[in-house]
Short mmCIF file of C-alpha atoms and ligand atoms in Angstrom, two decimals:
data_model
loop_
_atom_site.label_atom_id
_atom_site.label_comp_id
_atom_site.label_asym_id
_atom_site.label_seq_id
_atom_site.Cartn_x
_atom_site.Cartn_y
_atom_site.Cartn_z
CA UNK A 1 -0.75 12.66 -17.83
CA UNK A 2 -2.89 10.92 -20.43
CA UNK A 3 -6.44 9.75 -19.91
CA UNK A 4 -5.51 6.08 -20.16
CA UNK A 5 -3.26 6.42 -17.11
CA UNK A 6 -5.90 8.45 -15.27
CA UNK A 7 -8.53 5.77 -15.78
CA UNK A 8 -6.09 3.03 -14.84
CA UNK A 9 -5.33 4.85 -11.61
CA UNK A 10 -9.03 5.24 -10.85
CA UNK A 11 -9.59 1.56 -11.47
CA UNK A 12 -6.56 0.71 -9.34
CA UNK A 13 -7.98 2.62 -6.38
CA UNK A 14 -11.44 1.14 -6.84
CA UNK A 15 -10.00 -2.40 -6.91
CA UNK A 16 -8.36 -1.80 -3.55
CA UNK A 17 -11.44 -0.11 -2.04
CA UNK A 18 -13.82 -2.90 -3.05
CA UNK A 19 -11.35 -5.64 -2.08
CA UNK A 20 -10.88 -4.16 1.39
CA UNK A 21 -14.61 -3.60 1.92
CA UNK A 22 -15.18 -7.23 1.04
CA UNK A 23 -12.47 -8.45 3.42
CA UNK A 24 -14.06 -6.36 6.18
CA UNK A 25 -17.47 -7.87 5.43
CA UNK A 26 -16.19 -11.45 5.25
CA UNK A 27 -14.16 -11.06 8.44
CA UNK A 28 -17.21 -9.69 10.28
CA UNK A 29 -19.24 -12.64 8.97
CA UNK A 30 -16.65 -15.05 10.41
CA UNK A 31 -15.55 -16.37 7.03
CA UNK A 32 -11.89 -15.59 7.63
CA UNK A 33 -9.86 -15.43 10.80
CA UNK A 34 -6.76 -13.55 11.90
CA UNK A 35 -5.60 -9.95 11.84
CA UNK A 36 -6.60 -7.74 8.91
CA UNK A 37 -5.22 -4.19 8.74
CA UNK A 38 -7.25 -2.49 6.05
CA UNK A 39 -6.06 0.19 3.68
CA UNK A 40 -9.35 2.01 3.06
CA UNK A 41 -8.68 5.75 2.80
CA UNK A 42 -5.06 5.37 1.69
CA UNK A 43 -5.63 3.96 -1.82
CA UNK A 44 -4.17 6.99 -3.62
CA UNK A 45 -0.73 6.34 -2.12
CA UNK A 46 -0.28 2.76 -3.32
CA UNK A 47 -1.74 3.48 -6.74
CA UNK A 48 0.03 6.81 -7.31
CA UNK A 49 3.38 5.34 -6.29
CA UNK A 50 3.10 2.00 -8.13
CA UNK A 51 1.94 3.78 -11.30
CA UNK A 52 5.42 5.31 -11.43
CA UNK A 53 7.03 1.84 -11.48
CA UNK A 54 7.74 -0.89 -14.00
CA UNK A 55 6.92 -4.53 -13.46
CA UNK A 56 10.54 -5.41 -12.58
CA UNK A 57 10.88 -2.61 -10.03
CA UNK A 58 10.66 -3.71 -6.41
CA UNK A 59 8.34 -2.82 -3.60
CA UNK A 60 8.25 -3.74 0.05
CA UNK A 61 5.10 -3.39 2.06
CA UNK A 62 3.79 -3.46 5.62
CA UNK A 63 1.18 -5.10 7.84
CA UNK A 64 -1.31 -2.83 5.96
CA UNK A 65 -0.24 -4.24 2.63
CA UNK A 66 -3.21 -5.39 0.52
CA UNK A 67 -3.32 -2.08 -1.36
CA UNK A 68 0.38 -2.09 -2.23
CA UNK A 69 0.26 -5.67 -3.49
CA UNK A 70 -2.84 -5.08 -5.63
CA UNK A 71 -1.43 -1.82 -7.01
CA UNK A 72 1.80 -3.57 -8.06
CA UNK A 73 -0.27 -5.90 -10.22
CA UNK A 74 -1.37 -8.79 -8.05
CA UNK A 75 -4.21 -10.97 -9.12
CA UNK A 76 -7.30 -10.69 -6.91
CA UNK A 77 -8.02 -14.45 -6.98
CA UNK A 78 -4.72 -15.41 -5.42
CA UNK A 79 -4.87 -12.46 -3.02
CA UNK A 80 -8.31 -13.44 -1.77
CA UNK A 81 -7.31 -17.09 -1.50
CA UNK A 82 -4.39 -16.04 0.69
CA UNK A 83 -6.82 -14.09 2.92
CA UNK A 84 -8.80 -17.31 3.30
CA UNK A 85 -5.60 -19.31 4.01
CA UNK A 86 -6.22 -21.56 1.01
CA UNK A 87 -3.65 -23.55 -0.93
CA UNK A 88 -4.27 -21.47 -4.07
CA UNK A 89 -3.19 -18.24 -2.40
CA UNK A 90 -0.03 -16.42 -3.48
CA UNK A 91 1.90 -17.95 -0.58
CA UNK A 92 -0.13 -21.17 -0.34
CA UNK A 93 -1.53 -19.93 2.99
CA UNK A 94 1.94 -19.49 4.54
CA UNK A 95 1.75 -15.70 4.29
CA UNK A 96 -1.80 -14.66 5.08
CA UNK A 97 -2.89 -11.05 5.12
CA UNK A 98 0.35 -9.65 6.54
CA UNK A 99 3.02 -11.53 4.61
CA UNK A 100 2.02 -11.73 0.98
CA UNK A 101 5.02 -11.86 -1.35
CA UNK A 102 4.95 -12.11 -5.16
CA UNK A 103 8.59 -12.05 -6.29
CA UNK A 104 7.64 -12.37 -9.98
CA UNK A 105 5.94 -8.95 -9.70
CA UNK A 106 8.79 -7.42 -7.68
CA UNK A 107 6.71 -7.62 -4.48
CA UNK A 108 9.29 -8.57 -1.89
CA UNK A 109 6.76 -8.95 0.84
CA UNK A 110 4.25 -7.36 3.10
CA UNK A 111 5.68 -7.50 6.61
CA UNK A 112 4.22 -7.82 10.10
CA UNK A 113 7.38 -6.36 11.62
CA UNK A 114 7.02 -2.59 11.74
CA UNK A 115 10.00 -1.13 9.87
CA UNK A 116 10.93 -4.63 8.65
CA UNK A 117 10.50 -3.85 4.96
CA UNK A 118 12.82 -0.84 5.03
CA UNK A 119 16.16 -2.68 5.09
CA UNK A 120 14.78 -5.31 2.67
CA UNK A 121 13.95 -2.63 0.07
CA UNK A 122 17.31 -0.99 0.69
CA UNK A 123 19.03 -4.33 0.13
CA UNK A 124 17.10 -4.83 -3.12
CA UNK A 125 18.20 -1.38 -4.29
CA UNK A 126 21.77 -2.19 -3.32
CA UNK A 127 21.61 -5.43 -5.26
CA UNK A 128 20.36 -3.58 -8.38
CA UNK A 129 23.13 -0.99 -7.94
CA UNK A 130 25.87 -3.61 -7.50
CA UNK A 131 24.70 -5.48 -10.61
CA UNK A 132 24.33 -2.29 -12.60
CA UNK A 133 20.64 -3.04 -13.22
CA UNK A 134 17.99 -0.42 -13.81
CA UNK A 135 15.49 -1.66 -11.19
CA UNK A 136 14.31 0.86 -8.64
CA UNK A 137 12.79 0.06 -5.26
CA UNK A 138 9.85 1.73 -3.57
CA UNK A 139 9.59 1.12 0.13
CA UNK A 140 6.20 1.72 1.79
CA UNK A 141 5.98 2.25 5.54
CA UNK A 142 3.96 4.20 8.10
CA UNK A 143 4.98 7.26 10.08
CA UNK A 144 5.23 5.02 13.15
CA UNK A 145 7.94 2.99 11.40
CA UNK A 146 9.94 6.16 10.78
CA UNK A 147 10.73 6.13 14.51
CA UNK A 148 12.44 2.74 14.16
CA UNK A 149 16.18 2.27 13.89
CA UNK A 150 15.79 0.41 10.59
CA UNK A 151 14.48 3.61 8.97
CA UNK A 152 17.47 5.71 10.03
CA UNK A 153 20.09 3.06 9.30
CA UNK A 154 18.61 2.34 5.88
CA UNK A 155 18.37 5.98 4.82
CA UNK A 156 21.93 6.52 5.93
CA UNK A 157 23.35 3.67 3.86
CA UNK A 158 21.09 4.41 0.86
CA UNK A 159 22.20 8.03 0.77
CA UNK A 160 25.88 7.16 1.25
CA UNK A 161 25.80 4.82 -1.79
CA UNK A 162 23.26 6.80 -3.87
CA UNK A 163 21.02 3.72 -4.05
CA UNK A 164 18.03 3.66 -6.46
CA UNK A 165 15.26 3.73 -3.88
CA UNK A 166 12.27 5.88 -2.96
CA UNK A 167 11.04 5.75 0.63
CA UNK A 168 7.29 6.35 0.67
CA UNK A 169 5.99 7.17 4.13
CA UNK A 170 2.22 7.00 4.61
CA UNK A 171 1.50 9.38 7.42
CA UNK A 172 -1.98 8.45 8.67
CA UNK A 173 -1.42 10.17 12.04
CA UNK A 174 -1.69 7.05 14.26
CA UNK A 175 0.47 4.08 15.17
CA UNK A 176 -2.16 1.66 16.52
CA UNK A 177 -3.86 3.94 19.13
CA UNK A 178 -0.97 6.37 19.60
CA UNK A 179 -1.35 9.77 18.05
CA UNK A 180 2.04 10.34 16.46
CA UNK A 181 2.17 14.03 17.36
CA UNK A 182 2.41 12.91 21.01
CA UNK A 183 5.51 10.81 20.48
CA UNK A 184 7.43 12.76 17.83
CA UNK A 185 8.52 16.38 17.81
CA UNK A 186 9.00 16.92 14.05
CA UNK A 187 5.80 17.69 12.17
CA UNK A 188 6.81 16.43 8.73
CA UNK A 189 8.46 13.04 8.30
CA UNK A 190 9.81 14.46 5.02
CA UNK A 191 12.00 16.76 7.14
CA UNK A 192 13.93 13.72 8.33
CA UNK A 193 15.45 13.44 4.83
CA UNK A 194 17.67 16.44 5.59
CA UNK A 195 19.57 14.36 8.16
CA UNK A 196 20.69 12.10 5.30
CA UNK A 197 21.28 14.77 2.66
CA UNK A 198 18.49 13.53 0.37
CA UNK A 199 15.35 15.26 -0.96
CA UNK A 200 12.25 15.12 1.25
CA UNK A 201 8.93 15.76 -0.49
CA UNK A 202 5.44 16.10 0.92
CA UNK A 203 2.50 14.87 -1.16
CA UNK A 204 -1.25 14.94 -0.60
CA UNK A 205 -1.79 11.26 0.08
CA UNK A 206 -5.46 11.55 -0.81
CA UNK A 207 -4.68 12.84 -4.29
CA UNK A 208 -3.48 10.09 -6.60
CA UNK A 209 -2.01 12.48 -9.17
CA UNK A 210 -0.07 14.38 -6.52
CA UNK A 211 1.44 11.13 -5.22
CA UNK A 212 2.18 9.99 -8.78
CA UNK A 213 4.00 13.25 -9.57
CA UNK A 214 6.10 13.23 -6.40
CA UNK A 215 7.05 9.56 -6.67
CA UNK A 216 7.72 9.79 -10.44
CA UNK A 217 10.11 12.65 -9.82
CA UNK A 218 11.90 10.64 -7.14
CA UNK A 219 11.97 7.47 -9.28
CA UNK A 220 13.46 9.43 -12.22
CA UNK A 221 16.26 10.68 -9.98
CA UNK A 222 16.88 7.19 -8.67
CA UNK A 223 17.00 5.72 -12.20
CA UNK A 224 19.53 8.36 -13.24
CA UNK A 225 21.80 7.30 -10.39
CA UNK A 226 21.12 10.43 -8.34
CA UNK A 227 20.19 8.46 -5.26
CA UNK A 228 17.27 8.06 -2.89
CA UNK A 229 14.47 10.37 -1.83
CA UNK A 230 11.84 10.37 0.88
CA UNK A 231 8.22 11.11 -0.07
CA UNK A 232 5.77 11.67 2.77
CA UNK A 233 2.12 11.21 1.85
CA UNK A 234 -0.39 12.75 4.26
CA UNK A 235 -3.41 10.51 4.55
CA UNK A 236 -5.73 8.68 6.93
CA UNK A 237 -7.04 5.17 7.51
CA UNK A 238 -10.80 5.03 7.85
CA UNK A 239 -11.03 1.80 9.83
CA UNK A 240 -9.47 1.04 13.18
CA UNK A 241 -5.90 -0.28 13.28
CA UNK A 242 -7.12 -3.83 12.66
CA UNK A 243 -10.58 -5.20 11.98
CA UNK A 244 -12.52 -5.76 15.17
CA UNK A 245 -10.59 -3.19 17.26
CA UNK A 246 -12.87 -0.63 18.96
CA UNK A 247 -12.41 2.94 17.70
CA UNK A 248 -11.85 4.64 21.06
CA UNK A 249 -8.86 6.89 20.45
CA UNK A 250 -9.78 9.10 17.48
CA UNK A 251 -12.11 12.10 17.62
CA UNK A 252 -15.25 11.33 15.61
CA UNK A 253 -15.03 14.70 13.81
CA UNK A 254 -11.48 13.89 12.69
CA UNK A 255 -12.61 10.59 11.15
CA UNK A 256 -15.59 12.33 9.54
CA UNK A 257 -13.42 15.13 8.09
CA UNK A 258 -11.01 12.66 6.52
CA UNK A 259 -13.78 10.51 5.10
CA UNK A 260 -15.03 13.67 3.40
CA UNK A 261 -11.65 13.75 1.61
CA UNK A 262 -12.28 10.27 0.13
CA UNK A 263 -9.50 9.78 -2.45
CA UNK A 264 -11.62 7.54 -4.70
CA UNK A 265 -14.70 9.77 -4.75
CA UNK A 266 -12.59 12.90 -5.13
CA UNK A 267 -10.84 11.41 -8.14
CA UNK A 268 -14.11 10.31 -9.74
CA UNK A 269 -15.36 13.90 -9.39
CA UNK A 270 -12.13 15.22 -10.91
CA UNK A 271 -12.37 12.84 -13.88
CA UNK A 272 -16.00 13.80 -14.49
CA UNK A 273 -15.35 17.52 -14.01
CA UNK A 274 -12.41 17.61 -16.41
CA UNK A 275 -14.19 15.54 -19.05
CA UNK A 276 -11.59 12.75 -18.76
CA UNK A 277 -14.47 10.31 -18.22
CA UNK A 278 -18.23 10.28 -18.21
CA UNK A 279 -20.52 8.53 -15.74
CA UNK A 280 -21.00 5.58 -18.10
CA UNK A 281 -17.24 4.94 -18.22
CA UNK A 282 -16.92 5.05 -14.43
CA UNK A 283 -19.91 2.72 -14.04
CA UNK A 284 -18.32 0.31 -16.47
CA UNK A 285 -15.08 0.32 -14.42
CA UNK A 286 -17.13 -0.36 -11.29
CA UNK A 287 -18.83 -3.31 -13.01
CA UNK A 288 -15.53 -4.81 -14.12
CA UNK A 289 -14.04 -4.46 -10.64
CA UNK A 290 -17.06 -6.04 -8.94
CA UNK A 291 -16.97 -8.94 -11.36
CA UNK A 292 -13.28 -9.48 -10.64
CA UNK A 293 -14.00 -9.33 -6.91
CA UNK A 294 -16.93 -11.74 -6.97
CA UNK A 295 -14.92 -14.20 -9.04
CA UNK A 296 -12.07 -13.91 -6.54
CA UNK A 297 -14.34 -14.66 -3.58
CA UNK A 298 -15.82 -17.69 -5.32
CA UNK A 299 -12.34 -18.90 -6.28
CA UNK A 300 -11.14 -18.54 -2.69
CA UNK A 301 -14.21 -20.15 -1.15
CA UNK A 302 -13.98 -23.14 -3.48
CA UNK A 303 -10.23 -23.66 -3.07
CA UNK A 304 -8.90 -26.35 -0.76
CA UNK A 305 -7.03 -25.66 2.47
CA UNK A 306 -3.43 -26.89 2.32
CA UNK A 307 -2.99 -30.58 3.08
CA UNK A 308 -1.50 -31.24 6.52
CA UNK A 309 1.35 -33.28 5.03
CA UNK A 310 2.54 -30.17 3.10
CA UNK A 311 3.01 -28.14 6.32
CA UNK A 312 6.80 -28.23 6.13
CA UNK A 313 6.99 -27.43 2.43
CA UNK A 314 8.02 -23.88 1.46
CA UNK A 315 9.64 -23.48 4.88
CA UNK A 316 13.28 -22.52 4.67
CA UNK A 317 14.30 -21.86 8.24
C1 TPP B 1 8.90 -4.08 15.46
C2 TPP B 1 7.43 -4.00 15.81
N1 TPP B 1 7.05 -3.23 16.84
C3 TPP B 1 5.73 -3.14 17.16
C4 TPP B 1 4.79 -3.83 16.45
C5 TPP B 1 3.29 -3.71 16.80
N2 TPP B 1 2.67 -2.82 15.82
C6 TPP B 1 2.01 -3.32 14.76
S1 TPP B 1 1.46 -2.13 13.74
C7 TPP B 1 2.07 -0.92 14.72
C8 TPP B 1 1.89 0.55 14.37
C9 TPP B 1 2.53 0.90 13.11
O1 TPP B 1 2.24 2.24 12.77
P1 TPP B 1 2.66 2.79 11.38
O2 TPP B 1 4.06 2.37 11.06
O3 TPP B 1 2.42 4.26 11.40
O4 TPP B 1 1.71 2.07 10.35
P2 TPP B 1 0.11 2.14 10.24
O5 TPP B 1 -0.43 1.05 11.12
O6 TPP B 1 -0.32 3.49 10.67
O7 TPP B 1 -0.19 1.86 8.82
C10 TPP B 1 2.71 -1.45 15.84
C11 TPP B 1 3.36 -0.66 16.89
C12 TPP B 1 5.24 -4.65 15.40
N3 TPP B 1 4.39 -5.35 14.65
N4 TPP B 1 6.56 -4.69 15.06
#
């Protein structure tokens, strides 16, 4: 892995972290309304996985999707404008936090339906396979979604046809307030791959290079026509399920222990320790990210809300 990629991955994680912190702040201040499921703590998964992809590869995302969309190359201005439900947002305010789609970047949509992105990504991979194209799909979902029928049906069909897809499960231990260990007997989601005869890998979801290596390996297989794989990334979300929800169901020590494994801070320390970057370089990255973020907030604040007479535009069903 060269230093350029390392620094890009660090910047990618920092962009997500600062974006999400700002959304949390603006939501608390009453500047935006709705449900916001933040990705803080899981940044290494989106960035590690998307760094293994090309622009024309596909991703599908979830209700916790800001990180995936930013990591696949989305512009912060249009992302923030969508958070504010402004007409300049990626989906002209029709998507909001949970349904951002940017087809020109291969982002086939965040999705408020748990498990909803899994068949969509599988269909995209099938389309690439049928047309003999080289595009690969990465499908992000939570461990809760791996209990849904869509997960099992999709992995079955993808394995049967050797489709070019990588299923990336972000195991953050909880589905809303339900501790997953209480509603699932298998410990590793990766073990579920065996039922479909495909590789199941476990990655440290707080280590961007570990995620990158696991997903790159799986993407290489997929591109060679060797079929799908399942990569489980063990991680944790720092905030509650959605902004404003009281944190009543997680032991405080558990939250504290995972925050101590901060993927962004850990990576900064690794870059400094290995000599891949010095403090000045990391400060410069921070400055660039904050500038991008502040510009995005100003852009969103100053953008108009959609005109009432456009309400039925962009609506296809
Ligand atoms: C089909 C469906 N069932 C239930 C819900 C309500 N719901 C929203 S998020 C969520 C938990 C999802 O957990 P997981 O897939 O692990 O993702 P995480 O929130 O941990 O990122 C549930 C049950 C929903 N949106 N869609």
